[in-house]
């Protein structure tokens, strides 16, 4: 599930109660990923649910003003 919301890290307690394994936030024009470690959420550099996803590429595409250009860039990178 993807949720567009405000509140960022302040909402982690809510996600913890719901036992959400991984949470992504868009904060200050950056994608920030948190993973539940059993003790609490830890910021991680790679998604554990989508380990092959290049988060830097994904973030770069999110920042593009054109959806068409973003799709082309993302697909081009996937094809290598």
CSV table of C-alpha atoms in Angstrom, one decimal:
chain,number,residue,atom,x,y,z
A,1,UNK,CA,0.0,0.0,0.0
A,2,UNK,CA,1.2,3.5,-0.8
A,3,UNK,CA,-0.1,6.4,1.3
A,4,UNK,CA,0.6,10.1,0.5
A,5,UNK,CA,0.5,11.8,3.9
A,6,UNK,CA,2.1,14.4,6.0
A,7,UNK,CA,3.6,13.8,9.4
A,8,UNK,CA,6.5,11.7,8.4
A,9,UNK,CA,8.5,10.2,11.2
A,10,UNK,CA,5.9,11.3,13.7
A,11,UNK,CA,3.5,8.7,12.2
A,12,UNK,CA,5.9,5.7,12.7
A,13,UNK,CA,4.2,4.8,16.0
A,14,UNK,CA,0.9,4.5,14.2
A,15,UNK,CA,2.4,2.2,11.6
A,16,UNK,CA,4.1,0.2,14.3
A,17,UNK,CA,0.8,-0.5,16.0
A,18,UNK,CA,-0.5,-1.7,12.6
A,19,UNK,CA,2.6,-3.9,12.2
A,20,UNK,CA,3.6,-2.3,8.9
A,21,UNK,CA,7.0,-3.8,7.9
A,22,UNK,CA,8.3,-1.0,5.8
A,23,UNK,CA,7.3,2.7,5.5
A,24,UNK,CA,8.4,5.1,2.9
A,25,UNK,CA,8.2,8.9,3.3
A,26,UNK,CA,8.9,11.8,1.0
A,27,UNK,CA,10.7,14.3,3.2
A,28,UNK,CA,12.4,17.4,2.0
A,29,UNK,CA,12.5,16.2,-1.6
A,30,UNK,CA,14.1,12.9,-0.6
A,31,UNK,CA,12.7,9.4,-0.3
A,32,UNK,CA,13.3,8.0,3.2
A,33,UNK,CA,12.7,4.3,3.9
A,34,UNK,CA,12.1,2.8,7.3
A,35,UNK,CA,12.1,-0.9,8.1
A,36,UNK,CA,10.7,-2.5,11.3
A,37,UNK,CA,13.5,-4.3,13.1
A,38,UNK,CA,11.5,-5.9,15.9
A,39,UNK,CA,12.5,-3.2,18.3
A,40,UNK,CA,11.5,-0.1,16.3
A,41,UNK,CA,11.9,1.4,12.9
A,42,UNK,CA,15.3,1.9,11.4
A,43,UNK,CA,16.1,4.1,8.4
A,44,UNK,CA,17.5,1.9,5.6
A,45,UNK,CA,19.2,2.6,2.3
A,46,UNK,CA,17.4,-0.2,0.4
A,47,UNK,CA,13.9,-1.6,0.6
A,48,UNK,CA,13.8,-5.0,2.1
A,49,UNK,CA,10.5,-5.6,0.3
A,50,UNK,CA,11.8,-4.4,-3.1
A,51,UNK,CA,15.6,-5.1,-2.7
A,52,UNK,CA,16.3,-4.8,-6.4
A,53,UNK,CA,14.7,-1.3,-6.7
A,54,UNK,CA,17.3,1.4,-7.2
A,55,UNK,CA,16.0,4.0,-4.8
A,56,UNK,CA,18.3,6.7,-6.2
A,57,UNK,CA,16.9,6.1,-9.7
A,58,UNK,CA,13.3,6.0,-8.3
A,59,UNK,CA,13.9,9.3,-6.5
A,60,UNK,CA,15.4,10.9,-9.5
A,61,UNK,CA,12.4,9.9,-11.6
A,62,UNK,CA,10.0,11.2,-8.9
A,63,UNK,CA,11.7,14.6,-9.2
A,64,UNK,CA,11.3,14.9,-12.9
A,65,UNK,CA,8.7,17.5,-14.0
A,66,UNK,CA,7.4,15.3,-16.8
A,67,UNK,CA,5.8,12.0,-16.1
A,68,UNK,CA,6.6,10.8,-19.6
A,69,UNK,CA,10.3,11.6,-19.2
A,70,UNK,CA,10.3,9.9,-15.8
A,71,UNK,CA,8.8,6.7,-17.2
A,72,UNK,CA,11.2,6.7,-20.1
A,73,UNK,CA,14.2,7.2,-17.7
A,74,UNK,CA,13.0,4.5,-15.4
A,75,UNK,CA,12.4,1.9,-18.2
A,76,UNK,CA,15.7,2.8,-19.8
A,77,UNK,CA,17.5,2.1,-16.6
A,78,UNK,CA,15.7,-1.2,-16.0
A,79,UNK,CA,16.6,-2.4,-19.4
A,80,UNK,CA,20.3,-1.5,-18.8
